[in-house]
Coordinates of C-alpha atoms in Angstrom, one line a residue:
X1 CA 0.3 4.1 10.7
X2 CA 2.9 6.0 8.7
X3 CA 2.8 7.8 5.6
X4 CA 3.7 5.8 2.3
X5 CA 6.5 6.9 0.7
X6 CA 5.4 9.5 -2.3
X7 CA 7.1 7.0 -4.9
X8 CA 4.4 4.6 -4.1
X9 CA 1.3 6.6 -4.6
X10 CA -0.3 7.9 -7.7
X11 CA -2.6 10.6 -8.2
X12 CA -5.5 10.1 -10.4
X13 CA -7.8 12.5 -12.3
X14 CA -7.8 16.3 -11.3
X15 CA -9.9 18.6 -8.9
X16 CA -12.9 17.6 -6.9
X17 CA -12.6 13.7 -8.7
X18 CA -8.3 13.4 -7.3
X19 CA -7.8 10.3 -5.3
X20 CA -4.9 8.7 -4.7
X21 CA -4.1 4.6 -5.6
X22 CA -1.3 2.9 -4.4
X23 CA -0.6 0.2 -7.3
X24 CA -1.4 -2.9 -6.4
X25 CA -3.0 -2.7 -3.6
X26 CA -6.1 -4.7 -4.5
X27 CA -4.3 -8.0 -4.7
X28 CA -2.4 -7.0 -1.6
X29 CA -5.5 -6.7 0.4
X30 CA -6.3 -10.3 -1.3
X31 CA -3.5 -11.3 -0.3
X32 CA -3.4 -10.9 3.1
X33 CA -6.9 -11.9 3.7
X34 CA -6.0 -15.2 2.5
X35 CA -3.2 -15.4 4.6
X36 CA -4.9 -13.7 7.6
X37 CA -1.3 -11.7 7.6
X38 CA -0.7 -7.5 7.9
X39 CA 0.9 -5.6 4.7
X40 CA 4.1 -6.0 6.9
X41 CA 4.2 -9.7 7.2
X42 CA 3.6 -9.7 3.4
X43 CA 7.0 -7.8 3.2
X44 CA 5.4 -5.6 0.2
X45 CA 8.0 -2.6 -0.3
X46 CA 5.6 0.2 0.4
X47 CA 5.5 -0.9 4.1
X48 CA 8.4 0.0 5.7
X49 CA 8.9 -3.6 7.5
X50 CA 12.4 -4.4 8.3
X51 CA 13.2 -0.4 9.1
X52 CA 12.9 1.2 12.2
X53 CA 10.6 4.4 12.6

């Protein structure tokens, strides 16, 4: 695993309640589940597929 790029997270709420959301991400998940594919093969931008580490 590598880091998402800080464009595509989001910090929510403040002090002991922060989290962090990635837009989208829900129907991602669905997405690949339907397709039985990885974030990568789903070519969403947050990924990194296509560059080299």
């Amino acid at each position: 695993p590598r880091p998402l790029p800080a464009g595509w997270v989001r910090a929510v709420g403040a002090g002991p309640d922060r989290h962090f959301v990635v837009p989208g991400v829900d129907r991602a998940v669905d997405t690949a589940a339907d397709r039985l594919a990885l974030f990568s093969e789903l070519a969403l931008p947050w990924t990194g597929a296509g560059t080299r580490a």
